Coordinates of C-alpha atoms in Angstrom, one line a residue:
M231 CA -10.1 -160.0 -19.7
F232 CA -7.3 -161.4 -17.5
S233 CA -8.0 -161.9 -13.8
F234 CA -6.0 -163.6 -11.1
T235 CA -7.2 -165.6 -8.1
D236 CA -4.3 -167.9 -7.2
I237 CA -1.3 -169.5 -8.7
S238 CA -2.9 -172.9 -9.1
T239 CA -5.9 -171.5 -11.0
Y240 CA -3.6 -169.4 -13.2
H241 CA -1.5 -172.4 -14.1
N242 CA -4.6 -174.3 -15.1
Q243 CA -5.7 -171.4 -17.3
L244 CA -2.3 -171.5 -19.0
L245 CA -2.5 -175.2 -19.6
Q246 CA -6.0 -174.9 -21.0
N247 CA -4.9 -172.0 -23.3
E248 CA -7.4 -169.7 -21.7
T249 CA -4.7 -167.1 -21.2
N250 CA -1.0 -166.7 -21.5
C251 CA 1.9 -165.0 -19.7
V252 CA 2.1 -162.1 -22.2
S253 CA -1.6 -161.3 -21.5
A254 CA -1.0 -161.4 -17.8
V255 CA 2.0 -159.1 -17.9
T256 CA 0.3 -156.7 -20.3
H257 CA -2.7 -156.6 -17.9
Y258 CA -0.5 -155.7 -15.0
I259 CA 1.5 -153.1 -16.9
S260 CA -1.7 -151.4 -17.9
H261 CA -3.1 -151.6 -14.4
I262 CA 0.1 -150.1 -12.9
R263 CA 0.0 -147.2 -15.3
S264 CA -3.7 -146.5 -14.6
H265 CA -3.0 -146.6 -10.9
S266 CA 0.2 -144.5 -11.0
H267 CA -1.3 -142.0 -8.5
L268 CA -0.8 -144.7 -5.8
N269 CA 3.0 -144.3 -6.3
A270 CA 3.5 -148.0 -5.5
F271 CA 6.3 -148.6 -8.0
V272 CA 9.7 -147.0 -8.2
E273 CA 10.6 -148.7 -11.6
L274 CA 8.6 -150.8 -14.0
Y275 CA 10.5 -153.6 -15.8
E276 CA 8.2 -153.5 -18.8
A277 CA 10.3 -154.7 -21.7
E278 CA 12.1 -157.3 -19.7
A279 CA 8.9 -158.7 -18.2
L280 CA 7.2 -158.9 -21.6
E281 CA 10.3 -160.6 -23.1
T282 CA 10.3 -163.2 -20.3
A283 CA 6.6 -163.8 -20.7
A284 CA 6.9 -164.4 -24.4
R285 CA 9.8 -166.8 -23.8
L286 CA 7.7 -168.8 -21.3
D287 CA 4.7 -168.9 -23.6
E288 CA 6.9 -170.3 -26.4
A289 CA 8.4 -172.9 -24.1
R290 CA 5.0 -174.0 -22.9
K291 CA 3.7 -174.2 -26.5
N292 CA 6.7 -176.5 -27.3
G293 CA 5.7 -178.8 -24.5
A294 CA 8.0 -177.7 -21.7
P295 CA 6.6 -178.5 -18.2
L296 CA 5.5 -175.7 -15.9
K297 CA 7.9 -174.9 -13.1
K298 CA 6.4 -173.9 -9.8
L299 CA 6.2 -170.2 -10.5
H300 CA 5.8 -170.3 -14.3
G301 CA 4.7 -166.9 -15.4
V302 CA 3.8 -165.7 -11.8
V303 CA 4.1 -161.9 -11.8
I304 CA 5.9 -160.6 -8.7
A305 CA 7.1 -157.2 -7.5
I306 CA 10.0 -156.6 -5.2
K307 CA 10.7 -154.0 -2.6
D308 CA 13.3 -151.4 -3.4
V309 CA 15.7 -152.9 -0.9
I310 CA 16.1 -156.3 -2.6
C311 CA 19.0 -156.6 -5.0
Y312 CA 18.4 -157.6 -8.6
K313 CA 21.5 -157.7 -10.8
D314 CA 21.8 -154.8 -13.3
H315 CA 18.7 -153.2 -11.9
A316 CA 18.5 -150.1 -9.8
V317 CA 18.2 -150.6 -6.1
S318 CA 18.0 -147.4 -4.0
A319 CA 16.2 -148.2 -0.7
S320 CA 14.0 -145.3 -1.8
S321 CA 16.8 -142.9 -0.8
K322 CA 18.5 -140.1 -2.6
M323 CA 21.7 -141.6 -1.2
L324 CA 21.5 -144.6 -3.6
R325 CA 19.4 -142.9 -6.4
D326 CA 21.7 -144.0 -9.3
F327 CA 23.0 -147.2 -7.9
K328 CA 22.6 -150.5 -9.8
S329 CA 23.0 -153.8 -8.1
L330 CA 26.0 -156.0 -9.0
Y331 CA 24.2 -159.3 -8.0
T332 CA 20.8 -160.8 -7.3
A333 CA 19.5 -161.6 -3.8
T334 CA 19.4 -165.3 -3.1
V335 CA 15.7 -165.5 -2.5
L336 CA 15.0 -163.6 -5.7
Q337 CA 17.3 -166.0 -7.6
F338 CA 15.3 -168.9 -6.2
L339 CA 12.1 -167.3 -7.6
L340 CA 13.7 -166.6 -11.0
E341 CA 14.8 -170.2 -11.2
E342 CA 11.2 -171.3 -10.9
D343 CA 10.3 -169.0 -13.9
A344 CA 8.8 -166.1 -11.9
I345 CA 8.4 -162.8 -13.8
I346 CA 9.6 -159.7 -11.9
I347 CA 7.4 -156.8 -12.9
G348 CA 9.3 -154.0 -11.1
N349 CA 10.5 -152.7 -7.7
T350 CA 8.3 -151.0 -5.2
N351 CA 8.4 -147.8 -3.2
C352 CA 9.1 -148.0 0.5
D353 CA 10.1 -145.9 3.5
E354 CA 13.8 -144.8 3.1
F355 CA 16.1 -147.6 4.1
A356 CA 13.0 -149.4 5.4
M357 CA 12.7 -147.0 8.3
G358 CA 9.1 -146.0 8.8
S359 CA 5.5 -147.2 9.6
S360 CA 3.6 -145.2 7.0
N361 CA 5.5 -145.1 3.7
E362 CA 5.7 -141.3 4.0
N363 CA 9.5 -141.2 4.3
S364 CA 10.4 -142.2 0.7
F365 CA 12.6 -140.0 -1.5
Y366 CA 10.1 -140.8 -4.3
G367 CA 7.1 -139.5 -2.3
K368 CA 4.4 -141.2 -0.2
V369 CA 2.4 -144.3 -1.3
L370 CA -1.4 -144.1 -1.1
N371 CA -3.7 -146.8 0.3
A372 CA -5.7 -148.1 -2.6
Q373 CA -8.9 -148.5 -0.6
D374 CA -8.8 -144.9 0.7
N375 CA -6.3 -142.5 -0.9
T376 CA -6.4 -140.2 2.1
R377 CA -4.8 -142.9 4.3
V378 CA -1.4 -144.4 4.6
P379 CA -0.7 -148.0 3.4
G380 CA 1.6 -148.7 6.3
G381 CA 5.3 -149.2 6.2
S382 CA 8.0 -149.6 5.5
S383 CA 6.9 -152.0 2.7
G384 CA 3.9 -149.9 1.7
G385 CA 4.5 -150.1 -2.1
S386 CA 4.7 -153.9 -2.0
A387 CA 1.5 -154.1 0.0
V388 CA -0.4 -151.7 -2.3
A389 CA 0.9 -153.5 -5.4
V390 CA -1.0 -156.7 -4.2
Q391 CA -3.9 -154.8 -2.7
A392 CA -4.6 -152.9 -6.0
G393 CA -4.0 -155.9 -8.2
L394 CA -0.8 -154.6 -9.7
C395 CA 0.9 -158.0 -9.5
M396 CA 0.2 -161.4 -8.2
L397 CA 2.5 -161.4 -5.1
S398 CA 5.2 -159.2 -3.8
L399 CA 8.3 -159.3 -1.6
G400 CA 8.9 -156.9 1.2
S401 CA 11.2 -156.8 4.2
D402 CA 10.2 -156.9 7.9
T403 CA 12.5 -155.5 10.6
G404 CA 9.8 -154.6 13.2
G405 CA 6.5 -155.2 11.3
S406 CA 7.2 -153.8 7.9
V407 CA 5.4 -156.6 6.1
R408 CA 2.6 -157.4 8.6
Q409 CA 1.5 -153.9 9.5
P410 CA 1.1 -152.7 5.8
A411 CA -0.7 -156.0 5.1
D412 CA -3.0 -155.2 8.0
F413 CA -3.7 -151.7 6.7
C414 CA -4.3 -152.9 3.1
G415 CA -6.4 -155.9 3.8
I416 CA -4.1 -158.6 2.5
I417 CA -1.9 -161.4 3.9
G418 CA 1.6 -160.4 5.1
F419 CA 4.0 -163.2 6.2
K420 CA 7.4 -162.8 8.0
P421 CA 9.3 -166.1 8.6
G422 CA 11.4 -166.7 11.6
Y423 CA 14.9 -165.2 11.7
G424 CA 17.2 -167.3 9.5
T425 CA 14.5 -169.0 7.5
F426 CA 15.1 -166.9 4.3
S427 CA 18.5 -165.8 3.2
R428 CA 19.3 -162.1 3.7
Y429 CA 22.0 -162.2 1.1
G430 CA 21.1 -159.3 -1.2
L431 CA 18.8 -157.5 1.2
I432 CA 20.0 -153.9 2.0
A433 CA 20.5 -154.0 5.7
Y434 CA 18.7 -151.9 8.2
A435 CA 19.2 -153.9 11.4
S436 CA 20.9 -157.1 10.6
S437 CA 19.8 -159.2 13.6
F438 CA 16.1 -158.2 12.9
D439 CA 15.7 -158.0 9.1
Q440 CA 13.8 -160.7 7.2
I441 CA 12.4 -160.8 3.7
G442 CA 8.6 -161.4 3.8
I443 CA 5.8 -162.1 1.4
F444 CA 2.5 -160.3 0.5
G445 CA -0.3 -162.2 -1.2
K446 CA -4.0 -162.8 -1.2
T447 CA -4.1 -166.6 -0.5
V448 CA -2.2 -168.7 2.1
H449 CA -1.6 -171.4 -0.5
D450 CA 0.4 -169.0 -2.7
I451 CA 2.4 -167.7 0.3
H452 CA 3.1 -171.3 1.3
L453 CA 4.4 -172.1 -2.2
L454 CA 6.8 -169.1 -2.2
T455 CA 7.9 -170.0 1.4
E456 CA 9.0 -173.5 0.4
I457 CA 10.9 -172.1 -2.6
M458 CA 12.6 -169.3 -0.7
A459 CA 13.5 -171.3 2.4
K460 CA 16.2 -173.2 0.6
T461 CA 19.6 -173.0 2.3
D462 CA 22.3 -170.4 1.4
V463 CA 25.9 -170.7 2.6
R464 CA 26.4 -167.0 1.8
D465 CA 24.2 -166.0 4.8
S466 CA 25.9 -167.3 8.0
T467 CA 22.8 -166.5 10.1
M468 CA 20.5 -168.7 8.0
H469 CA 19.4 -172.2 9.1
Q470 CA 21.2 -174.7 7.0
T471 CA 18.6 -177.5 7.2
P472 CA 15.2 -177.7 5.4
L473 CA 12.1 -176.5 7.1
P474 CA 10.5 -179.2 9.3
A475 CA 7.2 -180.7 8.1
I476 CA 3.8 -179.3 9.1
T477 CA 2.3 -180.4 12.4
K478 CA -1.2 -181.3 11.5
K479 CA -3.9 -181.3 14.2
E480 CA -7.6 -181.1 14.4
N481 CA -7.4 -178.6 17.2
Y482 CA -4.6 -176.3 18.1
S483 CA -3.6 -174.5 21.3
F484 CA -3.2 -170.7 21.2
A485 CA -2.0 -168.1 23.7
Y486 CA -2.7 -164.4 23.7
F487 CA -1.1 -161.7 25.8
R488 CA -3.6 -160.2 28.1
Q489 CA -1.8 -156.9 28.4
M490 CA -1.7 -156.5 24.6
V491 CA -5.5 -156.9 24.4
E492 CA -6.1 -154.5 27.3
H493 CA -3.7 -151.9 26.1
P494 CA -5.3 -148.4 25.9
A495 CA -3.9 -147.8 22.4
L496 CA -6.0 -150.6 20.9
D497 CA -9.1 -149.4 19.0
P498 CA -12.1 -150.6 21.0
E499 CA -13.8 -151.9 17.9
M500 CA -10.7 -154.0 17.1
K501 CA -10.6 -155.3 20.6
I502 CA -14.2 -156.5 20.4
A503 CA -13.4 -158.2 17.0
F504 CA -10.3 -159.9 18.5
E505 CA -12.3 -161.2 21.6
N506 CA -15.1 -162.4 19.4
K507 CA -12.6 -164.3 17.2
I508 CA -11.2 -166.0 20.4
E509 CA -14.7 -167.1 21.4
E510 CA -15.3 -168.5 17.9
M511 CA -12.1 -170.5 18.0
I512 CA -12.9 -171.9 21.4
H513 CA -16.3 -172.9 20.2
K514 CA -14.7 -174.8 17.3
G515 CA -12.6 -176.8 19.8
H516 CA -9.3 -175.0 19.9
T517 CA -7.7 -174.0 23.2
V518 CA -7.2 -170.2 23.6
E519 CA -5.8 -168.9 26.8
P520 CA -4.5 -165.6 28.2
V521 CA -0.8 -165.4 29.1
E522 CA 0.7 -162.6 31.3
F523 CA 3.1 -160.3 29.5
D524 CA 4.7 -157.8 31.9
L525 CA 7.3 -156.7 29.5
L526 CA 4.9 -155.0 27.0
E527 CA 6.0 -151.4 27.9
Y528 CA 9.6 -152.3 27.2
I529 CA 9.4 -153.9 23.8
V530 CA 9.1 -150.7 21.7
P531 CA 12.0 -148.9 23.5
T532 CA 14.1 -152.1 23.3
Y533 CA 13.4 -152.5 19.6
Y534 CA 14.3 -148.9 18.7
V535 CA 17.5 -148.9 20.9
L536 CA 18.8 -152.1 19.2
T537 CA 17.7 -151.4 15.6
T538 CA 19.0 -147.8 15.6
A539 CA 22.3 -149.0 17.0
E540 CA 22.6 -151.6 14.2
A541 CA 21.5 -149.0 11.6
S542 CA 24.1 -146.5 12.7
S543 CA 26.7 -149.1 12.0
N544 CA 25.2 -150.5 8.8
L545 CA 24.6 -147.1 7.2
S546 CA 28.1 -145.9 7.9
R547 CA 29.2 -147.3 4.6
Y548 CA 27.1 -144.7 2.7
D549 CA 29.6 -141.9 2.7
G550 CA 29.7 -140.7 -0.9
I551 CA 33.1 -142.5 -1.6
R552 CA 32.4 -146.2 -1.3
Y553 CA 28.7 -145.9 -1.9
G554 CA 26.1 -143.2 -2.3
H555 CA 25.3 -139.6 -3.1
Q556 CA 28.2 -137.2 -3.5
S557 CA 27.5 -133.6 -2.8
A558 CA 28.3 -131.0 -5.5
E559 CA 29.1 -128.5 -2.7
K560 CA 32.8 -127.7 -2.3
A561 CA 34.1 -129.0 1.0
E562 CA 37.0 -127.4 2.9
N563 CA 38.1 -130.7 4.4
I564 CA 37.3 -134.4 4.5
F565 CA 34.9 -134.0 7.5
D566 CA 32.8 -131.4 5.6
F567 CA 32.9 -133.7 2.5
Y568 CA 31.4 -136.6 4.5
C569 CA 29.0 -134.3 6.3
N570 CA 27.7 -132.8 3.1
N571 CA 27.2 -136.2 1.4
R572 CA 25.3 -137.7 4.2
T573 CA 23.3 -134.6 5.1
E574 CA 22.0 -134.3 1.5
G575 CA 21.7 -138.1 0.9
F576 CA 19.7 -139.1 3.9
G577 CA 16.2 -138.1 4.8
E578 CA 15.0 -136.8 8.1
E579 CA 13.9 -140.1 9.6
V580 CA 17.1 -141.9 8.6
K581 CA 19.2 -139.2 10.2
R582 CA 17.1 -139.4 13.3
R583 CA 17.7 -143.1 13.7
I584 CA 21.4 -142.9 12.9
M585 CA 21.8 -140.2 15.6
L586 CA 19.8 -142.2 18.1
G587 CA 21.9 -145.3 17.3
S588 CA 25.2 -143.5 17.6
F589 CA 24.0 -142.1 20.9
V590 CA 23.1 -145.4 22.5
L591 CA 26.4 -146.9 21.4
S592 CA 28.5 -144.0 22.8
A593 CA 30.8 -144.6 25.6
G594 CA 28.8 -142.8 28.3
F595 CA 25.5 -144.5 27.4
Y596 CA 26.4 -148.0 26.1
D597 CA 25.6 -149.8 29.3
A598 CA 22.6 -147.7 30.2
Y599 CA 20.8 -148.2 26.9
F600 CA 22.4 -150.8 24.5
N601 CA 23.4 -153.4 27.1
K602 CA 20.1 -153.0 29.0
A603 CA 18.1 -153.5 25.7
L604 CA 20.1 -156.7 25.0
Q605 CA 19.1 -157.9 28.5
V606 CA 15.4 -157.2 27.8
R607 CA 15.7 -159.0 24.5
R608 CA 17.1 -162.1 26.2
L609 CA 14.1 -162.0 28.6
L610 CA 11.7 -161.8 25.7
V611 CA 13.3 -164.8 23.9
E612 CA 13.0 -166.8 27.2
H613 CA 9.4 -165.7 27.4
A614 CA 8.6 -166.8 23.9
N615 CA 10.4 -170.2 24.4
E616 CA 8.3 -170.8 27.5
A617 CA 5.1 -170.0 25.6
F618 CA 5.8 -172.3 22.7
Q619 CA 6.5 -175.2 25.1
K620 CA 2.8 -175.1 25.8
Y621 CA 1.1 -173.5 22.8
D622 CA 1.2 -173.9 19.0
A623 CA 0.8 -170.2 18.3
I624 CA 0.3 -166.8 19.8
L625 CA -2.5 -164.5 18.8
S626 CA -2.6 -160.7 18.9
P627 CA -3.9 -157.7 16.9
T628 CA -1.5 -156.7 14.2
S629 CA -1.7 -153.0 14.8
P630 CA -3.5 -150.9 17.5
S631 CA -5.5 -149.0 14.8
I632 CA -6.7 -149.1 11.3
A633 CA -4.7 -147.2 8.5
F634 CA -4.5 -143.6 9.8
P635 CA -4.8 -140.5 7.7
I636 CA -1.7 -139.3 5.7
G637 CA 0.2 -136.7 7.7
E638 CA -1.5 -137.6 11.1
K639 CA 1.6 -139.0 12.8
I640 CA 4.6 -138.0 10.6
K641 CA 5.5 -135.1 12.8
D642 CA 5.3 -137.1 16.0
P643 CA 7.9 -139.9 15.9
T644 CA 7.0 -141.3 19.3
T645 CA 3.4 -141.8 18.4
M646 CA 4.5 -143.3 15.1
Y647 CA 6.9 -145.7 16.8
L648 CA 4.1 -146.9 19.2
A649 CA 2.2 -148.1 16.1
D650 CA 4.7 -151.1 16.1
I651 CA 3.7 -152.2 19.6
Y652 CA 2.2 -155.6 18.4
T653 CA 4.7 -156.5 15.7
V654 CA 8.1 -155.9 17.1
Y655 CA 7.8 -158.9 19.5
A656 CA 8.3 -161.3 16.6
N657 CA 11.5 -159.6 15.4
L658 CA 12.9 -159.2 18.9
T659 CA 12.5 -162.9 19.5
G660 CA 13.2 -164.2 16.0
I661 CA 9.8 -166.0 15.7
A662 CA 7.5 -166.1 12.6
G663 CA 4.4 -164.0 12.2
I664 CA 1.6 -163.5 9.8
S665 CA -1.2 -160.9 9.5
L666 CA -4.5 -162.3 8.2
P667 CA -7.2 -160.0 6.8
L668 CA -10.1 -161.3 8.9
F669 CA -12.0 -158.1 9.9
S670 CA -13.6 -154.9 8.7
H671 CA -13.9 -151.7 10.7
S672 CA -17.1 -149.6 10.8
S673 CA -15.0 -147.0 8.9
G674 CA -14.9 -149.5 6.0
M675 CA -11.1 -150.1 6.4
P676 CA -9.8 -153.7 6.9
F677 CA -7.7 -154.9 9.8
G678 CA -6.2 -158.3 10.6
L679 CA -5.3 -160.9 13.1
Q680 CA -1.6 -161.6 13.8
V681 CA -0.6 -165.2 14.4
M682 CA 2.9 -166.0 15.6
S683 CA 4.7 -169.4 15.7
N684 CA 8.0 -170.5 16.9
N685 CA 11.0 -170.2 14.6
R686 CA 11.3 -173.2 12.3
D687 CA 7.6 -173.8 12.6
E688 CA 6.6 -171.7 9.6
L689 CA 4.8 -174.4 7.7
T690 CA 2.6 -175.2 10.7
L691 CA 1.9 -171.4 11.0
L692 CA 0.7 -171.4 7.4
Q693 CA -1.4 -174.5 8.0
I694 CA -3.1 -172.7 11.0
S695 CA -3.5 -169.6 8.8
Q696 CA -5.2 -171.6 6.1
M697 CA -7.6 -172.9 8.7
L698 CA -8.3 -169.4 10.1
T699 CA -8.9 -167.9 6.6
V700 CA -11.3 -170.5 5.3
G701 CA -14.4 -168.6 4.0
I702 CA -12.8 -165.1 3.8

């Protein structure tokens, strides 16, 4: 029976004729079907994946060398464009839309002979922290089906958690890779802003969005990072130079924000685990020091003011004429026509964020909200820059709680938004972050440690992550 541990082992098995790509794909297709109740996938590319697997097996049999991702089975979030495949952002608005081109990072993976098994469910237009906002229905946490998997990339996280693929891609605007990774007990990596091309990623908030990676080993995520970080002139916000090399040290210096650890929202058991980890790291010779962070109460409001403002602009294109759902209801005028299209096409959470974004950008409130949020963001960037002058990385919890029960927070947007309190810092400042599945709660649910590094220091972050995950 096929089993997967990591890419290197899998490639050795292929070379030793212990398995083949068709067997791998067949295994995952069967597993996806038997776990359909999790609702992780929007669409399964069964015939295409099997055809690609057969082609790769034949090429290998004829002596062709293995490319870096030869036969590696990957799922993609339903916000990443793949030419001639449906991409809907899990929204009724784009239910029947097929992409006209392939996202750059996905093209890089395909060029290394990756096999794309399907696209995964997510919160509509990547707006949510629980994957309960999808047009296709909620995704279930594979470890406890009564709990959420986190969001917005919940389907991608569950696909890896439940063994429905080898790795998956998500997107992270305020924690949408790291938080579901935390809830599902896997690794979730978000690079710094501009490290991966955003060309072909459906935009939520353009100055925050980054494509991220889910996996079960740091080595696999490191490999995908090196492939995906190649330059792309089609994304003007992307760095146009290669990633710097790893900074290897025997002992690293870490900071943690005292106010984050002492925040009343943090589960007491998670706080103890975090503090014990710090003591363990100090005992092993690393420097771990507290840093004051007086802006903690401002980061969630700042994040939601700025992201909703950008979303209200980005989503204005979905009007039923240029893109999107067109209402069958007869309209008396053009205003009603637009209104009907957008009212029917967008879900409740997307409408809420569009209205909030339009409000903070309105003439009477622009200075009071949007400009003020930009000022706070600048302070946060300065704070991060100051921290990384002294420390290699910043430690924090990934989320204030373990995966919560389905339905617990969906009717209380404010409480739901506060679940992002530890992850939005990395997006506001443009730095890299990763969630590592180091801990287990007394409830039996997993939770992780978040490690953040400076932008352009992703490979060192992954080196640190490998050190921290040895033995798990």
